[in-house]
Amino acid sequence: NLGNVSPNHRGELITKFLHKRWFGKQFITEPSFSTSNKHLSKPVFNAYNINMIKVSTDKQKIEEVLTRCVHETFTKEELYKKLTSGKQLHLKLGTDVTGPMLHLGHSVVHRKIRDFQELGHKVTLIIGDFTTLIGDHSDKVDMRSEVSESEIKKNEETYKEQFFKTVLKDQTEIRHNSEWLEPLNFNDVIRLAKQFSIQQILEREAFMLRYKSQKPIMLDEFLYPLMQGYDSVALNCDIEFGGTDQTFNLLAGRKLMS
């Protein structure tokens, strides 16, 4: 029941996820780049072996996972085929640690991740230590207050403690997006920025409301979707999770991966 939930948080109470084609990889290695992005500096991170645990292909369970507490699935039919193929998929959830406490909206996404883990799939939790410094304004009608690096580290510890009350720790790897965002140079940022237009950014409700009311919109806020999108390039995951307010950011990642 969303009747008592503020509009800004309703998007966080509904899970949606996206996926890309499965290439049969057992190891996550350096990502591939499209022709337009091939000159970007490669992110610095270590490859790791995805634990090949038993993957469930129970069609009834898969159908329930894809429909229960889910607002929208992009390319559902193809995703269903991948889930019934028996291959282990790699899932991603990114989060900015702007505060020490999780709320009810987080639990919906975490519960859905647990559903996929129980089917036998692998999860990477991205701690947005770099993106938190800018902040996501997807559902904000005002500028977000800044968070210091010390606050981020402190919030991360309490966040992980709460996260693993729902999500299986032994099927989860934790990464920090500073691993691949900090090494980018200004040329890399410009090449990423060329993939999107100002009109696309301003179409987002929160930005449009601020623009019409003549409230300031800082340039760094426009860069946030690029940074979150580059998380997808760095990890090369098959499935991404997020609230409805994250649709543009998630699709930005899939575009950069294509």
Coordinates of C-alpha atoms in Angstrom, one line a residue:
N1 CA 0.0 0.0 0.0
L2 CA 1.7 3.2 -1.2
G3 CA -1.0 5.5 0.1
N4 CA 1.1 6.8 3.0
V5 CA 4.4 7.0 1.2
S6 CA 5.6 10.3 -0.2
P7 CA 5.8 10.5 -4.0
N8 CA 9.6 10.9 -3.9
H9 CA 9.9 7.5 -2.3
R10 CA 7.3 5.6 -4.2
G11 CA 9.8 4.9 -7.0
E12 CA 12.1 3.2 -4.5
L13 CA 9.3 0.9 -3.3
I14 CA 8.9 -0.7 -6.8
T15 CA 11.7 -2.8 -8.3
K16 CA 12.6 -2.8 -11.9
F17 CA 15.6 -4.4 -13.5
L18 CA 17.2 -4.7 -16.9
H19 CA 19.5 -7.2 -18.5
K20 CA 21.8 -7.7 -21.4
R21 CA 22.7 -10.7 -23.5
W22 CA 24.6 -13.5 -21.7
F23 CA 27.9 -14.4 -23.4
G24 CA 28.6 -17.6 -21.4
K25 CA 31.5 -16.1 -19.4
Q26 CA 32.6 -17.8 -16.2
F27 CA 34.9 -14.9 -15.4
I28 CA 34.3 -11.2 -15.2
T29 CA 37.2 -9.5 -17.0
E30 CA 37.9 -6.1 -18.5
P31 CA 34.8 -4.8 -20.3
S32 CA 34.5 -4.5 -24.0
F33 CA 34.0 -1.0 -25.5
S34 CA 32.0 0.1 -28.6
T35 CA 33.8 1.9 -31.4
S36 CA 32.6 5.3 -30.0
N37 CA 34.0 4.5 -26.5
K38 CA 37.1 2.4 -27.3
H39 CA 39.5 5.3 -26.4
L40 CA 38.2 5.5 -22.8
S41 CA 40.7 4.6 -20.1
K42 CA 40.0 1.1 -19.0
P43 CA 38.8 0.8 -15.4
V44 CA 41.2 -0.7 -12.9
F45 CA 39.8 -3.7 -11.2
N46 CA 40.5 -7.4 -10.7
A47 CA 38.7 -10.2 -12.4
Y48 CA 37.0 -12.7 -10.2
N49 CA 35.5 -16.2 -10.6
I50 CA 31.7 -16.4 -10.4
N51 CA 30.9 -19.3 -8.2
M52 CA 29.3 -21.9 -10.3
I53 CA 26.7 -23.1 -7.8
K54 CA 23.6 -25.0 -8.9
V55 CA 21.2 -22.8 -10.9
S56 CA 17.5 -23.4 -10.7
T57 CA 15.5 -23.4 -13.9
D58 CA 12.1 -24.0 -12.3
K59 CA 9.8 -22.1 -14.7
Q60 CA 7.2 -21.5 -12.0
K61 CA 9.7 -19.9 -9.6
I62 CA 11.3 -17.8 -12.4
E63 CA 7.9 -16.5 -13.5
E64 CA 7.2 -15.5 -9.9
V65 CA 10.6 -13.8 -9.5
L66 CA 9.9 -11.8 -12.7
T67 CA 6.5 -10.6 -11.8
R68 CA 6.1 -10.4 -8.0
C69 CA 6.8 -6.9 -6.6
V70 CA 8.2 -5.8 -10.0
H71 CA 7.0 -2.7 -11.8
E72 CA 8.6 -3.2 -15.1
T73 CA 11.1 -5.6 -16.8
F74 CA 13.0 -4.6 -19.9
T75 CA 13.2 -7.3 -22.5
K76 CA 11.4 -9.8 -20.2
E77 CA 11.0 -12.5 -22.8
E78 CA 14.8 -12.7 -23.5
L79 CA 15.6 -12.5 -19.8
Y80 CA 13.2 -15.4 -19.2
K81 CA 15.1 -17.5 -21.8
K82 CA 18.4 -16.7 -20.1
L83 CA 17.1 -17.7 -16.7
T84 CA 15.8 -21.0 -17.9
S85 CA 19.0 -21.8 -19.8
G86 CA 20.7 -23.0 -16.6
K87 CA 23.6 -20.5 -16.9
Q88 CA 24.6 -18.4 -13.9
L89 CA 24.0 -14.7 -14.4
H90 CA 25.7 -11.8 -12.9
L91 CA 23.5 -9.2 -11.2
K92 CA 24.3 -5.6 -10.1
L93 CA 22.9 -3.2 -7.6
G94 CA 24.5 0.2 -7.1
T95 CA 23.9 2.4 -4.1
D96 CA 25.0 5.7 -2.7
V97 CA 25.6 5.7 1.0
T98 CA 24.2 9.1 1.8
G99 CA 23.0 8.0 5.3
P100 CA 23.6 5.3 7.9
M101 CA 20.1 3.8 7.8
L102 CA 18.1 1.9 5.2
H103 CA 14.4 2.4 4.7
L104 CA 11.5 0.2 3.6
G105 CA 12.0 1.0 0.0
H106 CA 15.5 -0.5 0.0
S107 CA 14.1 -3.8 1.3
V108 CA 11.9 -4.3 -1.8
V109 CA 15.0 -4.3 -4.1
H110 CA 17.0 -6.3 -1.6
R111 CA 14.3 -9.0 -1.4
K112 CA 14.2 -9.2 -5.2
I113 CA 18.0 -9.7 -5.3
R114 CA 17.6 -12.5 -2.7
D115 CA 15.1 -14.1 -5.0
F116 CA 17.6 -14.2 -7.8
Q117 CA 20.3 -15.5 -5.4
E118 CA 18.0 -18.4 -4.4
L119 CA 17.8 -19.2 -8.1
G120 CA 21.6 -19.6 -8.0
H121 CA 22.8 -16.3 -9.4
K122 CA 25.7 -14.0 -8.4
V123 CA 25.4 -10.5 -7.1
T124 CA 27.7 -7.5 -7.0
L125 CA 26.8 -4.6 -4.7
I126 CA 28.4 -1.4 -5.8
I127 CA 29.1 1.1 -3.0
G128 CA 29.0 4.5 -4.7
D129 CA 31.7 6.1 -2.7
F130 CA 32.7 8.2 -5.7
T131 CA 29.1 9.1 -6.9
T132 CA 28.0 9.9 -3.4
L133 CA 30.3 12.9 -3.4
I134 CA 28.1 14.3 -6.2
G135 CA 24.8 12.7 -5.3
D136 CA 21.9 11.5 -7.4
H137 CA 19.2 14.0 -8.1
S138 CA 16.8 11.7 -9.9
D139 CA 14.0 12.2 -7.3
K140 CA 15.2 15.5 -5.8
V141 CA 13.7 18.9 -6.5
D142 CA 16.5 20.7 -4.6
M143 CA 20.2 20.4 -4.6
R144 CA 21.4 17.5 -2.5
S145 CA 23.6 18.3 0.5
E146 CA 27.2 17.1 0.2
V147 CA 28.5 14.1 2.2
S148 CA 32.2 13.9 3.3
E149 CA 34.5 11.0 2.6
S150 CA 34.6 10.1 6.3
E151 CA 30.8 10.1 6.5
I152 CA 30.7 7.8 3.4
K153 CA 33.0 5.3 5.0
K154 CA 31.0 5.3 8.3
N155 CA 27.7 5.0 6.5
E156 CA 29.0 2.1 4.4
E157 CA 29.6 -0.1 7.4
T158 CA 26.1 0.3 8.8
Y159 CA 24.6 -0.1 5.3
K160 CA 26.4 -3.4 4.7
E161 CA 25.3 -4.7 8.1
Q162 CA 21.7 -4.0 7.2
F163 CA 22.0 -5.1 3.5
F164 CA 23.1 -8.6 4.5
K165 CA 20.1 -9.1 6.8
T166 CA 18.3 -9.9 3.5
V167 CA 20.9 -10.6 0.8
L168 CA 23.1 -13.7 1.0
K169 CA 26.6 -12.6 1.8
D170 CA 28.4 -15.6 0.3
Q171 CA 26.8 -14.9 -3.1
T172 CA 27.7 -11.3 -3.1
E173 CA 30.8 -9.3 -3.9
I174 CA 31.2 -5.7 -2.8
R175 CA 32.9 -3.2 -5.1
H176 CA 33.5 0.6 -4.9
N177 CA 32.9 2.7 -8.0
S178 CA 35.9 4.8 -7.1
E179 CA 38.0 1.9 -8.5
W180 CA 37.1 2.7 -12.1
L181 CA 35.8 6.3 -11.9
E182 CA 38.8 7.9 -10.2
P183 CA 41.3 6.8 -13.0
L184 CA 39.2 8.5 -15.8
N185 CA 40.7 11.6 -17.3
F186 CA 38.9 14.6 -18.7
N187 CA 39.0 13.3 -22.2
D188 CA 37.2 10.2 -21.0
V189 CA 34.5 12.3 -19.4
I190 CA 34.0 14.3 -22.6
R191 CA 33.6 11.1 -24.7
L192 CA 31.1 9.8 -22.2
A193 CA 29.2 13.1 -22.2
K194 CA 28.9 13.0 -26.0
Q195 CA 26.6 10.0 -25.7
F196 CA 23.7 12.1 -24.2
S197 CA 22.1 15.4 -24.8
I198 CA 21.1 18.2 -22.4
Q199 CA 17.5 17.7 -23.6
Q200 CA 17.5 14.1 -22.4
I201 CA 18.7 15.2 -19.0
L202 CA 16.1 18.0 -18.7
E203 CA 13.3 15.6 -19.6
R204 CA 13.7 14.1 -16.1
E205 CA 10.9 15.5 -13.9
A206 CA 13.2 16.6 -11.0
F207 CA 15.4 18.6 -13.3
M208 CA 12.5 20.1 -15.2
L209 CA 10.8 21.3 -12.1
R210 CA 13.9 23.0 -10.9
Y211 CA 14.5 24.5 -14.4
K212 CA 11.0 25.9 -14.6
S213 CA 11.2 27.3 -11.1
Q214 CA 14.6 28.9 -11.8
K215 CA 16.3 26.9 -9.1
P216 CA 20.0 26.2 -9.7
I217 CA 21.1 23.1 -11.5
M218 CA 24.8 22.5 -11.2
L219 CA 26.8 21.0 -14.1
D220 CA 28.1 18.2 -11.9
E221 CA 24.5 16.9 -11.5
F222 CA 24.4 16.3 -15.2
L223 CA 27.4 14.0 -14.9
Y224 CA 25.8 11.7 -12.4
P225 CA 24.0 9.5 -15.0
L226 CA 27.3 9.1 -16.9
M227 CA 29.1 7.9 -13.8
Q228 CA 26.4 5.4 -12.8
G229 CA 26.2 4.3 -16.4
Y230 CA 30.0 3.7 -16.5
D231 CA 29.5 1.4 -13.5
S232 CA 27.7 -0.9 -15.9
V233 CA 30.6 -0.8 -18.3
A234 CA 33.1 -1.6 -15.6
L235 CA 31.3 -4.7 -14.3
N236 CA 29.7 -5.9 -17.5
C237 CA 26.8 -7.4 -15.6
D238 CA 23.8 -9.3 -17.1
I239 CA 21.0 -7.8 -14.9
E240 CA 20.6 -4.5 -13.2
F241 CA 18.2 -3.5 -10.4
G242 CA 16.8 -0.1 -9.4
G243 CA 13.7 1.9 -8.5
T244 CA 11.6 3.5 -11.1
D245 CA 13.4 6.8 -10.4
Q246 CA 16.6 5.1 -11.7
T247 CA 15.3 4.2 -15.1
F248 CA 17.2 6.9 -17.1
N249 CA 20.5 6.1 -15.2
L250 CA 20.1 2.3 -15.8
L251 CA 19.3 2.7 -19.5
A252 CA 22.3 5.1 -19.7
G253 CA 24.5 2.2 -18.6
R254 CA 23.0 -0.2 -21.1
K255 CA 23.6 2.4 -23.9
L256 CA 27.3 2.8 -22.9
M257 CA 27.7 -1.0 -22.9
S258 CA 26.2 -1.4 -26.4

